[in-house]
């Protein structure tokens, strides 16, 4: 039939055929047995597939009911950041990690782009599944939107796409990620969230700028490098590829800065775990399952996060009360918040560290920090859970030299000798030294900053001597009283 000579009679015949088909199809749906109806539906799909030769592959951002991040999604996203700028009309821009003046472009949601591989034309489509509505049971929880990519191609290219093209996409995307084209991410579950949110991780700390003895820094660097190269070793001994670090010491000694330096050195993302925002062990496992490989999971001030230190057991032994009775009588604001909020237990946290759930991702560091290591339960800090313990003490002269280089661009100065002598007599944190060395105005130069530090050290040394002298006097007075008591008792005898 010549399409240029379609008559009204032809249209009437076509419309009648369509109406007849719809009529019989409705009869089949209403009155046919389920088995026969299923047969017709399958036949309909086969007929539809015959006329529509397109094959579709979906790659979602999360997999599983626990919303574990899908590594393939990140690789596809990185791959499309290279090719999508060719013909996509809607792009999103992110800052390049190594060069802040450079933008990395990638395909925005609900956009599509084409690609070619060995003569095969493919189409990539980005989209997202809207978040389900909030429920009355959890009014403050809203599940994040789930993004995905769809790959469409002609069925004649199925073997080429599934066997070669997808492998090419994964390899190119992985290389793109390893080339550090994107910012690392800092994740948090704070503000009563049961899912992760993130921002760009831009902390500038490095091991070179860390105020710590060089020998100690080299020891930590060697340990980190050994861990990243030990995949086969961990597999051979049957352990999850993870390592635990316990950072302990007084406040202001550089524990958080060390974590940032480790992340920058290894090029890992950071998950800042806020335990008090986690309702129970089930939610803890859910959050853990969402973390990715090549990451650092951090719980800062673990002794202050929850009642996980064994103090509850000691209270029960002293008072004879039961665990339920103590729970009913919170002794502080923090205890009341813990009672009304998180119900994470020590056993749940231990399973998070080295139980079955600890193997849900590979190549991860688990880092705990504390100001009072003596308060932690031994089950939490034993080797195998916290494999390496790193003590952060008060600032030594070698650490001061690093800070002088960072803040004043000085490697040597005539007053360094005096500062070294004073630092051997007093305890001062790297944070305090850094604050004193930081110029307060444009007129304040290195000389004034160093003199301010010397003055602060001298004042603290004097206070330390006064405290020591007062303690000595008190001890002497107690000794004299005790001797007099013994003489008096001897005279009566």
XYZ file of C-alpha atoms in Angstrom:
493
model
C 0.000 0.000 0.000
C 1.302 3.394 -0.942
C 1.440 5.520 2.250
C 0.835 8.676 0.262
C -2.623 7.403 -0.810
C -4.263 6.402 2.470
C -8.005 6.813 2.075
C -10.650 7.431 4.770
C -11.833 3.854 4.176
C -8.375 2.617 5.165
C -8.497 4.562 8.430
C -11.941 3.181 9.221
C -10.715 -0.396 8.624
C -7.665 0.187 10.849
C -9.757 1.712 13.644
C -12.198 -1.165 13.494
C -9.353 -3.679 13.813
C -7.960 -1.876 16.864
C -11.359 -1.771 18.552
C -11.870 -5.479 17.822
C -8.487 -6.300 19.363
C -9.243 -4.236 22.484
C -12.650 -5.910 22.829
C -11.268 -9.448 22.651
C -8.363 -8.580 24.921
C -10.789 -7.307 27.550
C -12.755 -10.552 27.261
C -9.573 -12.558 27.769
C -8.659 -10.554 30.870
C -12.116 -10.945 32.407
C -13.207 -14.495 31.609
C -10.161 -16.581 30.678
C -8.634 -18.923 33.295
C -5.461 -17.520 34.926
C -3.236 -20.060 33.134
C -4.595 -19.112 29.721
C -4.433 -15.407 30.546
C -0.768 -15.812 31.588
C -0.076 -17.557 28.282
C -1.575 -14.683 26.306
C 0.384 -12.130 28.367
C 3.645 -13.947 27.673
C 2.790 -14.153 24.025
C 2.056 -10.433 24.039
C 5.435 -9.695 25.577
C 7.184 -11.855 22.983
C 5.353 -10.060 20.192
C 6.222 -6.701 21.771
C 9.857 -7.783 22.092
C 9.906 -8.752 18.440
C 8.890 -5.262 17.409
C 11.058 -3.574 20.122
C 14.600 -4.961 19.873
C 16.019 -2.750 22.648
C 17.701 -4.366 25.689
C 18.002 -2.446 28.943
C 20.434 -2.864 31.876
C 19.907 -0.938 35.133
C 22.685 -0.078 37.601
C 21.376 1.299 40.900
C 23.243 3.410 43.439
C 22.306 1.038 46.273
C 21.840 -2.708 46.408
C 20.024 -4.832 48.953
C 17.479 -3.856 51.563
C 20.167 -2.177 53.697
C 21.018 0.284 50.909
C 24.636 -0.771 50.570
C 26.442 1.448 48.084
C 26.967 -0.239 44.722
C 30.582 0.179 43.628
C 29.617 -0.273 39.960
C 27.429 2.836 40.165
C 30.403 4.978 41.155
C 32.461 3.550 38.302
C 29.698 4.278 35.775
C 29.365 7.802 37.159
C 33.101 8.346 36.801
C 33.078 6.919 33.263
C 30.199 9.147 32.179
C 31.987 12.192 33.583
C 34.352 11.721 30.629
C 31.871 11.051 27.811
C 28.596 12.656 28.931
C 29.707 16.232 28.237
C 29.626 15.498 24.515
C 25.869 15.617 23.955
C 24.096 15.769 27.352
C 22.253 19.046 27.847
C 21.934 18.877 31.659
C 25.209 18.475 33.530
C 26.171 18.782 37.194
C 29.525 20.185 38.261
C 31.733 19.231 41.212
C 35.090 20.600 42.280
C 38.105 18.553 41.281
C 39.906 17.234 44.318
C 43.471 18.064 43.382
C 42.819 21.267 41.471
C 40.306 23.618 43.075
C 40.176 25.737 39.915
C 38.875 22.790 37.868
C 35.287 21.572 37.614
C 34.412 17.939 36.941
C 31.243 17.602 34.843
C 28.899 14.633 34.926
C 25.402 13.844 33.729
C 22.571 15.260 35.819
C 19.422 13.343 36.835
C 16.807 12.594 34.156
C 19.285 13.153 31.345
C 20.671 10.901 28.646
C 23.798 10.632 26.568
C 25.040 8.358 23.785
C 28.221 6.360 23.539
C 29.864 4.218 20.868
C 31.933 1.069 21.323
C 33.316 -0.979 18.440
C 30.526 0.190 16.144
C 27.735 -0.333 18.678
C 25.598 2.643 19.638
C 24.393 2.722 23.259
C 22.338 5.179 25.296
C 22.885 5.983 28.983
C 19.956 7.431 30.945
C 20.169 8.753 34.499
C 17.204 8.803 36.858
C 16.141 8.479 40.468
C 13.408 6.780 42.457
C 11.579 9.309 44.685
C 11.714 8.803 48.435
C 8.660 7.074 49.920
C 6.425 9.284 52.076
C 7.222 9.652 55.764
C 5.385 7.342 58.117
C 3.750 8.149 61.422
C 5.991 5.586 63.134
C 9.157 7.427 62.098
C 8.105 11.046 61.402
C 11.699 12.361 61.398
C 13.142 9.701 59.111
C 13.081 10.114 55.375
C 14.806 7.572 53.178
C 17.121 9.201 50.628
C 16.309 9.162 46.927
C 17.798 6.235 45.041
C 19.603 7.124 41.828
C 20.275 4.776 38.933
C 21.680 4.552 35.410
C 20.013 2.691 32.542
C 21.973 1.351 29.598
C 19.978 0.749 26.404
C 21.236 -0.940 23.224
C 20.069 -3.074 20.274
C 19.836 -6.769 21.007
C 22.221 -7.566 18.167
C 24.997 -6.075 20.341
C 24.121 -8.030 23.489
C 27.245 -10.205 23.475
C 29.534 -7.270 22.737
C 27.989 -5.120 25.470
C 27.852 -7.746 28.221
C 31.268 -9.272 27.532
C 33.393 -6.302 26.474
C 31.724 -2.905 26.819
C 30.695 -3.165 30.478
C 34.188 -4.367 31.375
C 35.571 -1.346 29.496
C 33.231 0.981 31.430
C 34.205 -0.500 34.819
C 37.940 -0.348 34.119
C 37.831 3.185 32.746
C 35.643 4.380 35.623
C 37.914 2.778 38.222
C 40.969 4.361 36.635
C 39.150 7.677 36.633
C 38.391 7.351 40.344
C 41.962 6.335 41.164
C 43.169 9.352 39.217
C 41.569 11.385 42.024
C 39.294 13.347 39.790
C 36.689 13.783 42.543
C 36.630 15.053 46.067
C 36.768 12.569 48.888
C 33.691 12.567 51.064
C 33.069 13.082 54.766
C 29.952 11.164 55.831
C 27.917 11.671 58.988
C 24.826 10.140 60.550
C 24.292 12.983 63.017
C 21.081 14.908 63.804
C 19.105 11.713 64.550
C 19.615 10.372 61.034
C 19.524 6.655 60.312
C 21.273 7.122 56.982
C 24.482 8.762 55.796
C 24.749 12.292 54.441
C 28.000 13.693 53.130
C 29.996 16.775 52.236
C 33.305 17.173 50.428
C 36.283 16.227 52.616
C 38.705 19.139 52.339
C 40.794 18.877 55.506
C 44.376 19.871 54.542
C 46.229 17.882 57.248
C 49.149 15.710 56.147
C 51.816 13.741 57.971
C 54.301 16.462 57.050
C 52.291 19.094 58.947
C 51.483 16.824 61.913
C 53.146 17.918 65.174
C 54.615 14.550 66.114
C 58.035 12.933 66.383
C 59.318 11.902 62.954
C 60.113 8.366 64.073
C 56.546 7.863 65.280
C 55.087 9.262 62.058
C 57.236 6.940 59.956
C 56.093 3.982 62.034
C 52.414 4.847 61.412
C 52.981 5.458 57.685
C 54.727 2.099 57.340
C 51.848 0.385 59.141
C 49.269 2.010 56.829
C 51.182 1.065 53.686
C 51.576 -2.496 54.913
C 47.816 -2.705 55.476
C 46.918 -1.487 51.968
C 49.161 -4.150 50.427
C 47.902 -7.052 52.574
C 44.754 -8.129 50.742
C 46.059 -11.618 49.959
C 47.453 -11.991 53.478
C 44.098 -11.247 55.136
C 42.375 -13.636 52.753
C 44.888 -16.382 53.514
C 44.501 -16.109 57.296
C 40.700 -15.871 57.060
C 40.189 -12.367 58.466
C 38.224 -9.404 57.180
C 40.482 -6.863 55.454
C 40.270 -4.182 58.134
C 42.471 -2.725 60.842
C 41.603 -1.027 64.104
C 43.391 2.025 65.514
C 42.967 3.384 69.042
C 44.146 6.986 69.385
C 44.352 8.094 73.006
C 45.741 11.051 74.903
C 44.779 14.412 76.443
C 42.559 16.846 74.523
C 44.371 19.012 71.970
C 47.150 16.526 71.228
C 46.210 15.948 67.559
C 44.024 12.834 67.432
C 41.463 14.260 64.983
C 44.241 15.794 62.879
C 45.862 12.359 62.663
C 42.632 10.909 61.228
C 42.534 13.609 58.545
C 46.201 12.951 57.696
C 45.498 9.222 57.374
C 42.544 9.876 55.040
C 44.589 12.211 52.843
C 47.540 9.820 52.776
C 45.455 6.782 51.776
C 42.866 8.682 49.691
C 40.028 7.174 51.747
C 36.554 8.529 52.486
C 35.731 9.196 56.150
C 32.593 8.029 57.996
C 32.149 10.031 61.209
C 29.982 7.748 63.350
C 27.793 9.554 65.897
C 26.784 6.659 68.151
C 24.319 8.684 70.213
C 22.223 9.179 67.050
C 21.954 5.418 66.479
C 18.795 4.013 68.060
C 19.765 0.356 68.442
C 22.028 -2.439 67.230
C 19.845 -3.095 64.179
C 20.261 0.481 62.993
C 23.995 0.238 63.719
C 24.285 -2.759 61.394
C 22.235 -0.975 58.718
C 24.561 2.026 58.758
C 27.620 -0.212 58.721
C 26.302 -2.064 55.678
C 26.057 1.236 53.791
C 29.752 2.093 54.227
C 32.066 1.527 51.287
C 35.454 -0.048 50.815
C 38.590 2.105 51.098
C 37.209 4.171 53.955
C 37.913 5.162 57.558
C 35.127 4.629 60.092
C 35.637 7.003 63.023
C 34.069 7.087 66.479
C 35.546 10.014 68.383
C 35.507 10.210 72.178
C 34.297 6.631 72.444
C 34.314 6.897 76.249
C 31.710 9.709 76.043
C 29.532 8.287 73.258
C 27.554 5.681 75.200
C 27.663 3.712 78.441
C 30.105 1.189 76.963
C 32.957 1.491 79.445
C 32.029 -1.090 82.023
C 31.076 1.605 84.556
C 27.501 0.314 84.726
C 28.724 -3.067 85.927
C 30.913 -1.429 88.581
C 27.944 0.661 89.776
C 25.834 -2.472 90.131
C 28.558 -4.294 92.077
C 28.958 -1.363 94.512
C 25.280 -0.618 95.108
C 23.806 -4.079 94.694
C 21.276 -2.674 92.236
C 20.191 -4.391 89.065
C 20.903 -3.130 85.578
C 17.226 -2.158 85.244
C 17.295 -0.131 88.464
C 20.356 1.825 87.377
C 18.781 2.500 84.008
C 15.766 4.002 85.750
C 17.967 6.450 87.679
C 20.133 8.367 85.217
C 22.818 10.270 87.104
C 23.642 12.891 84.493
C 22.297 14.659 81.423
C 24.363 12.392 79.199
C 22.900 9.308 80.899
C 19.367 10.633 80.412
C 20.046 11.303 76.733
C 21.442 7.808 76.325
C 18.420 6.327 78.059
C 15.914 8.166 75.879
C 17.931 7.809 72.687
C 20.449 5.148 71.726
C 20.162 1.558 72.887
C 23.379 0.383 71.242
C 25.082 -2.203 73.451
C 28.710 -3.136 73.917
C 28.117 -6.510 72.252
C 26.539 -4.734 69.273
C 29.551 -2.474 68.951
C 31.967 -5.412 69.231
C 30.124 -7.196 66.443
C 30.436 -3.987 64.426
C 34.231 -4.054 64.943
C 35.162 -7.678 64.323
C 31.967 -9.760 64.082
C 30.186 -11.018 60.995
C 29.112 -7.513 59.976
C 32.686 -6.250 59.955
C 33.281 -8.000 56.615
C 30.556 -6.157 54.673
C 33.231 -4.072 52.882
C 36.957 -4.411 52.215
C 40.031 -2.336 53.001
C 38.703 -0.253 55.886
C 40.186 1.338 58.970
C 38.176 1.552 62.195
C 39.463 4.369 64.400
C 38.431 5.115 67.982
C 39.651 8.161 69.891
C 39.497 8.748 73.633
C 40.901 11.113 76.246
C 40.678 8.443 78.959
C 41.822 5.044 77.706
C 41.656 3.623 81.246
C 37.853 4.016 81.197
C 37.315 1.766 78.193
C 36.201 -1.817 78.566
C 39.154 -4.196 77.914
C 36.963 -6.153 75.500
C 36.806 -3.037 73.323
C 40.528 -2.277 73.233
C 42.137 -5.704 73.048
C 44.424 -6.581 70.155
C 42.492 -7.970 67.222
C 39.841 -5.297 67.640
C 42.001 -2.246 68.120
C 45.132 -3.651 66.480
C 47.349 -0.607 66.942
C 47.326 1.716 69.955
C 48.813 5.170 69.358
C 49.433 7.454 72.301
C 49.235 11.218 71.795
C 51.213 12.998 74.488
C 52.043 16.624 75.205
C 54.072 18.608 72.703
C 57.740 17.682 72.438
C 60.452 19.877 70.951
C 60.385 17.961 67.667
C 56.652 18.596 67.385
C 57.236 22.271 68.164
C 59.690 22.505 65.249
C 57.005 21.185 62.893
C 54.572 23.825 64.163
C 57.208 26.568 63.847
C 57.724 25.520 60.240
C 53.952 25.439 59.585
C 53.020 28.743 61.238
C 56.190 30.859 61.054
C 58.116 29.213 58.208
C 61.100 28.846 60.565
C 63.404 25.860 60.734
C 66.003 27.372 63.075
C 66.127 30.344 65.458
C 68.429 31.425 68.318
C 65.649 31.026 70.927
C 64.909 27.416 69.986
C 67.349 26.232 72.662
C 65.505 28.099 75.406
C 62.186 26.742 74.187
C 63.549 23.182 74.226
C 64.689 23.534 77.859
C 61.319 24.908 78.941
C 59.308 22.243 77.079
C 61.186 19.537 78.988
C 59.850 20.992 82.264
C 56.181 21.688 81.441
C 53.249 19.968 79.778
C 51.652 21.877 76.899
C 49.493 20.507 74.100
C 50.257 20.983 70.393
C 46.946 22.859 70.093
C 48.063 25.407 72.696
C 51.458 25.828 71.021
C 49.796 26.307 67.622
C 47.435 28.956 69.022
C 50.354 30.924 70.516
C 52.453 30.683 67.339
C 49.635 31.866 65.078
C 50.184 35.583 64.288
C 47.310 37.659 65.674
C 47.841 40.609 63.337
C 49.846 41.659 60.300
C 52.297 43.504 62.574
C 53.100 40.443 64.684
C 56.109 38.622 63.249
C 57.912 35.357 64.093
C 60.023 37.007 66.805
C 56.959 38.223 68.728
C 55.239 34.833 68.424
C 58.285 32.983 69.761
C 58.595 35.396 72.675
C 54.917 34.882 73.479
C 55.521 31.122 73.572
C 58.549 31.529 75.861
C 56.499 33.717 78.214
C 53.651 31.165 78.299
C 56.094 28.338 79.005
C 57.774 30.306 81.785
C 54.425 31.098 83.423
C 53.391 27.452 83.257
C 56.771 26.324 84.610
C 56.378 28.680 87.555
C 52.870 27.398 88.233
C 54.122 23.825 88.029
C 56.897 24.597 90.539
C 54.412 26.280 92.878
C 52.082 23.279 92.738
C 55.002 20.916 93.365
C 56.212 23.043 96.296
C 52.719 23.156 97.814
C 52.405 19.394 97.485
C 55.817 18.947 99.113
C 54.809 21.196 102.033
C 51.572 19.308 102.480
C 53.399 15.987 102.479
C 55.938 17.348 104.971
C 53.187 18.553 107.288
C 51.440 15.205 107.117
C 54.721 13.451 107.858
C 55.383 15.680 110.896
C 51.875 15.033 112.219
C 52.346 11.304 111.805
C 55.749 11.357 113.579
C 54.283 13.368 116.466
C 51.433 10.893 116.746
C 53.863 7.998 116.847
C 56.034 9.739 119.500
C 52.957 10.443 121.626
C 51.841 6.869 121.365
C 55.333 5.629 122.264
C 55.432 7.840 125.364
C 52.120 6.457 126.643
C 53.407 2.946 126.178
